[in-house]
């Protein structure tokens, strides 16, 4: 019996960097909760973006934000994993060498940037609807730092591999979406966060289902007895998932969720 469903957001249930979610999801989430099934919205997005996306069902959804660096439920923090500040500064220096379009730093309440590119600022605010702050230099931000992310012009997988080698196992580096590289604390991961949620609510791996499309979803899929990759997922994600379903564009996840209501 399924008691917990965790799903990635961007390119799994909605187009990356948008709020274009099929409104049917909200009623399905309500029905799942009535049946005692917990819904986990899992993303590299900042919590403020996820909370806005699921505002009408916010008390029925566990928010797994920042690729596992922050977990919220009904307004309370149930898990948080901070990036060491000295390491954050080192990561930031390495990211700047890559010449990204944008670098973002996640605090618990806000995402910060020091870019002066208005097109990037508007895209982040309007697309992700994140709570965004601007400052002179993100290197001067105080702790706690939950995540630092850079946006690239090309595929993030290669640069994530380069960054991973430079950081040498001291932080968790991952490609998130097609063009984002995210860096979080070494013990922060969607899988680690899902394990914490399972423990808090007394839910087993066999009672868990999960959906994903990208490499940062693999840890979460491995902790689910029932796991799915959407058709548009990366090959390594399809290899881990128990089943490959239709693409995000055809609401494949929604169709599976309806089986449990």
Coordinates of C-alpha atoms in Angstrom, one line a residue:
X1 CA 0.0 0.0 0.0
X2 CA 1.4 3.4 -1.0
X3 CA 1.4 5.9 1.9
X4 CA 3.9 8.5 0.5
X5 CA 4.3 10.0 -3.0
X6 CA 7.3 12.2 -3.8
X7 CA 7.7 13.9 -7.1
X8 CA 10.2 16.2 -8.7
X9 CA 8.7 19.4 -10.3
X10 CA 10.6 20.9 -13.2
X11 CA 10.3 18.7 -16.4
X12 CA 8.6 16.0 -14.4
X13 CA 5.2 17.6 -13.7
X14 CA 5.6 21.1 -15.2
X15 CA 7.9 22.8 -17.7
X16 CA 11.2 24.0 -16.2
X17 CA 11.2 27.5 -14.8
X18 CA 7.4 28.0 -15.0
X19 CA 4.3 27.8 -12.9
X20 CA 2.4 26.0 -15.7
X21 CA 1.0 23.1 -13.5
X22 CA -2.2 21.4 -14.5
X23 CA -4.8 22.5 -11.9
X24 CA -6.0 18.9 -11.7
X25 CA -3.0 18.1 -9.5
X26 CA -4.5 20.2 -6.6
X27 CA -7.7 18.1 -6.4
X28 CA -5.7 14.9 -6.7
X29 CA -3.4 16.0 -3.9
X30 CA -6.5 16.7 -1.7
X31 CA -7.9 13.3 -2.5
X32 CA -4.6 11.6 -1.7
X33 CA -4.5 13.3 1.7
X34 CA -8.0 12.2 2.5
X35 CA -6.9 8.7 1.8
X36 CA -4.0 9.1 4.2
X37 CA -1.3 9.4 1.4
X38 CA 1.3 12.1 2.0
X39 CA 2.4 14.1 -1.0
X40 CA 6.0 15.4 -1.2
X41 CA 6.9 18.2 -3.6
X42 CA 10.6 17.7 -4.2
X43 CA 12.7 20.2 -6.1
X44 CA 15.9 22.1 -6.5
X45 CA 13.7 25.2 -6.3
X46 CA 13.8 27.5 -3.3
X47 CA 11.0 26.9 -0.7
X48 CA 9.3 30.2 -1.5
X49 CA 8.7 29.1 -5.1
X50 CA 7.3 25.7 -4.1
X51 CA 5.1 27.2 -1.4
X52 CA 3.6 29.6 -4.0
X53 CA 3.0 26.8 -6.5
X54 CA 1.2 24.7 -3.9
X55 CA -0.4 27.5 -1.9
X56 CA -4.0 26.2 -2.2
X57 CA -2.9 22.8 -0.8
X58 CA 0.0 23.9 1.3
X59 CA -1.1 22.0 4.5
X60 CA -1.4 18.8 2.5
X61 CA 2.1 18.9 1.0
X62 CA 5.6 18.4 2.4
X63 CA 8.0 20.8 0.8
X64 CA 11.4 19.3 0.0
X65 CA 13.3 22.3 -1.3
X66 CA 16.8 23.1 -2.5
X67 CA 17.6 19.5 -3.4
X68 CA 17.2 18.3 0.1
X69 CA 18.7 21.3 2.0
X70 CA 15.4 22.3 3.5
X71 CA 12.2 20.3 4.4
X72 CA 9.0 22.1 5.5
X73 CA 5.6 20.8 6.6
X74 CA 2.7 22.9 7.6
X75 CA 4.9 25.9 8.1
X76 CA 7.5 24.2 10.3
X77 CA 11.1 23.2 9.4
X78 CA 11.5 19.5 9.9
X79 CA 15.0 19.2 8.4
X80 CA 17.7 21.6 7.3
X81 CA 21.3 21.1 6.1
X82 CA 23.6 24.1 5.9
X83 CA 26.6 24.5 3.5
X84 CA 29.8 25.3 5.4
X85 CA 30.5 29.1 4.9
X86 CA 34.2 28.8 4.0
X87 CA 33.3 26.1 1.5
X88 CA 30.5 28.3 0.1
X89 CA 33.1 31.0 -0.6
X90 CA 35.4 28.4 -2.3
X91 CA 32.5 27.1 -4.4
X92 CA 31.5 30.6 -5.4
X93 CA 35.0 31.4 -6.6
X94 CA 35.0 28.2 -8.7
X95 CA 31.6 29.0 -10.1
X96 CA 32.6 32.5 -11.2
X97 CA 35.5 31.0 -13.2
X98 CA 32.9 29.1 -15.3
X99 CA 31.4 32.3 -16.6
X100 CA 27.7 31.5 -15.8
X101 CA 24.7 33.6 -16.8
X102 CA 23.6 33.8 -13.2
X103 CA 24.6 32.6 -9.7
X104 CA 22.0 32.3 -6.9
X105 CA 22.5 31.8 -3.2
X106 CA 19.7 30.3 -1.1
X107 CA 19.0 31.5 2.4
X108 CA 16.0 29.9 4.3
X109 CA 13.7 32.9 3.6
X110 CA 15.1 34.3 0.3
X111 CA 17.3 33.7 -2.8
X112 CA 20.0 36.3 -3.3
X113 CA 21.8 37.4 -6.4
X114 CA 24.3 40.1 -7.3
X115 CA 23.6 40.1 -11.0
X116 CA 22.7 43.3 -12.8
X117 CA 21.1 41.5 -15.7
X118 CA 17.5 42.6 -15.7
X119 CA 16.5 39.8 -18.0
X120 CA 17.7 37.2 -15.5
X121 CA 16.1 38.9 -12.6
X122 CA 12.7 39.1 -14.4
X123 CA 12.9 35.4 -15.4
X124 CA 13.7 34.2 -11.9
X125 CA 11.0 36.3 -10.3
X126 CA 8.3 35.8 -13.0
X127 CA 9.1 32.2 -14.0
X128 CA 10.0 30.6 -10.7
X129 CA 8.1 33.2 -8.6
X130 CA 10.8 33.0 -6.0
X131 CA 11.4 35.5 -3.2
X132 CA 14.5 37.2 -4.7
X133 CA 16.8 39.7 -3.1
X134 CA 19.6 41.7 -4.8
X135 CA 22.8 42.6 -3.1
X136 CA 26.2 44.1 -4.1
X137 CA 28.2 40.8 -3.5
X138 CA 26.8 37.4 -2.6
X139 CA 30.2 36.5 -1.2
X140 CA 29.3 38.9 1.7
X141 CA 26.1 37.1 2.7
X142 CA 26.1 35.6 6.2
X143 CA 25.2 32.0 7.2
X144 CA 23.1 30.0 6.9
X145 CA 23.7 29.2 3.3
X146 CA 21.5 26.3 2.1
X147 CA 22.5 26.2 -1.6
X148 CA 24.4 27.9 -4.3
X149 CA 23.5 27.5 -7.9
X150 CA 24.7 28.6 -11.3
X151 CA 22.9 28.9 -14.6
X152 CA 24.9 27.9 -17.7
X153 CA 24.3 28.5 -21.4
X154 CA 25.0 24.8 -22.2
X155 CA 24.2 21.4 -20.6
X156 CA 24.9 21.4 -16.9
X157 CA 26.1 17.7 -16.6
X158 CA 29.6 18.4 -17.9
X159 CA 30.2 21.4 -15.7
X160 CA 28.8 19.6 -12.7
X161 CA 31.4 16.8 -13.2
X162 CA 34.2 19.4 -13.4
X163 CA 32.9 21.2 -10.2
X164 CA 32.6 17.9 -8.4
X165 CA 36.2 17.1 -9.1
X166 CA 37.3 20.5 -7.8
X167 CA 35.3 20.3 -4.6
X168 CA 36.6 16.7 -4.0
X169 CA 33.8 15.2 -2.0
X170 CA 33.3 18.1 0.4
X171 CA 29.9 19.2 -0.9
X172 CA 27.2 17.6 -3.0
X173 CA 27.4 18.9 -6.6
X174 CA 24.6 18.0 -9.1
X175 CA 23.1 18.9 -12.4
X176 CA 19.6 20.2 -11.8
X177 CA 17.5 20.7 -14.9
X178 CA 19.2 21.2 -18.2
X179 CA 21.3 24.2 -17.3
X180 CA 21.6 24.5 -13.6
X181 CA 24.5 23.2 -11.4
X182 CA 23.5 23.1 -7.7
X183 CA 25.9 22.8 -4.7
X184 CA 24.6 21.9 -1.3
X185 CA 26.0 20.4 1.9
X186 CA 27.6 17.0 1.5
X187 CA 24.8 15.3 3.4
X188 CA 22.0 17.2 1.6
X189 CA 20.2 15.2 -1.2
X190 CA 16.7 14.5 -2.2
X191 CA 17.2 10.9 -1.0
X192 CA 18.6 11.9 2.4
X193 CA 15.7 14.3 2.9
X194 CA 13.1 11.7 1.8
X195 CA 14.7 9.2 4.3
X196 CA 14.2 11.8 7.0
X197 CA 10.5 12.3 6.0
X198 CA 9.9 8.5 5.9
X199 CA 11.4 8.2 9.4
X200 CA 9.3 11.1 10.8
X201 CA 6.0 9.8 9.5
X202 CA 6.8 6.1 10.0
X203 CA 6.6 5.2 6.3
X204 CA 8.7 2.4 4.7
X205 CA 10.5 2.2 1.4
X206 CA 7.8 -0.3 0.2
X207 CA 5.1 2.3 1.0
X208 CA 6.8 5.0 -1.0
X209 CA 6.4 6.0 -4.7
X210 CA 8.6 8.6 -6.4
X211 CA 8.8 10.3 -9.8
X212 CA 11.8 12.1 -11.5
X213 CA 13.6 13.1 -14.6
X214 CA 17.1 14.2 -13.7
X215 CA 20.3 13.0 -11.9
X216 CA 19.3 14.9 -8.7
X217 CA 16.3 12.6 -8.4
X218 CA 18.2 9.4 -8.3
X219 CA 18.6 9.3 -4.5
X220 CA 14.9 9.8 -4.1
X221 CA 14.0 7.1 -6.6
X222 CA 16.3 4.6 -4.9
X223 CA 14.4 5.1 -1.7
X224 CA 11.0 4.3 -3.2
X225 CA 9.7 0.8 -3.6
X226 CA 7.7 2.1 -6.6
X227 CA 9.6 4.4 -8.8
X228 CA 9.0 6.1 -12.1
X229 CA 11.0 8.1 -14.7
X230 CA 9.1 10.3 -17.2
X231 CA 9.9 9.6 -20.9
X232 CA 11.9 12.8 -21.2
X233 CA 14.2 11.8 -18.3
X234 CA 18.0 11.4 -18.6
X235 CA 19.1 7.8 -19.4
X236 CA 20.7 7.3 -16.0
X237 CA 17.4 8.1 -14.3
X238 CA 15.5 5.7 -16.5
X239 CA 18.0 3.0 -15.6
X240 CA 17.3 3.4 -11.9
X241 CA 13.5 3.8 -12.1
X242 CA 11.2 0.8 -11.9
X243 CA 9.1 2.0 -14.8
X244 CA 9.4 4.6 -17.5
X245 CA 6.1 6.4 -18.1
X246 CA 5.0 9.0 -20.6
X247 CA 6.5 12.5 -20.9
X248 CA 5.9 15.5 -18.7
X249 CA 4.1 17.2 -21.5
X250 CA 1.3 14.6 -21.4
X251 CA 0.8 14.8 -17.6
X252 CA 2.1 11.2 -17.2
X253 CA 2.6 11.7 -13.5
X254 CA -0.9 12.9 -13.0
X255 CA -2.3 9.9 -14.8
X256 CA -0.4 7.6 -12.4
X257 CA -1.5 9.6 -9.3
X258 CA -5.1 9.1 -10.3
X259 CA -4.7 5.4 -9.8
X260 CA -4.3 6.0 -6.1
X261 CA -7.4 8.1 -5.6

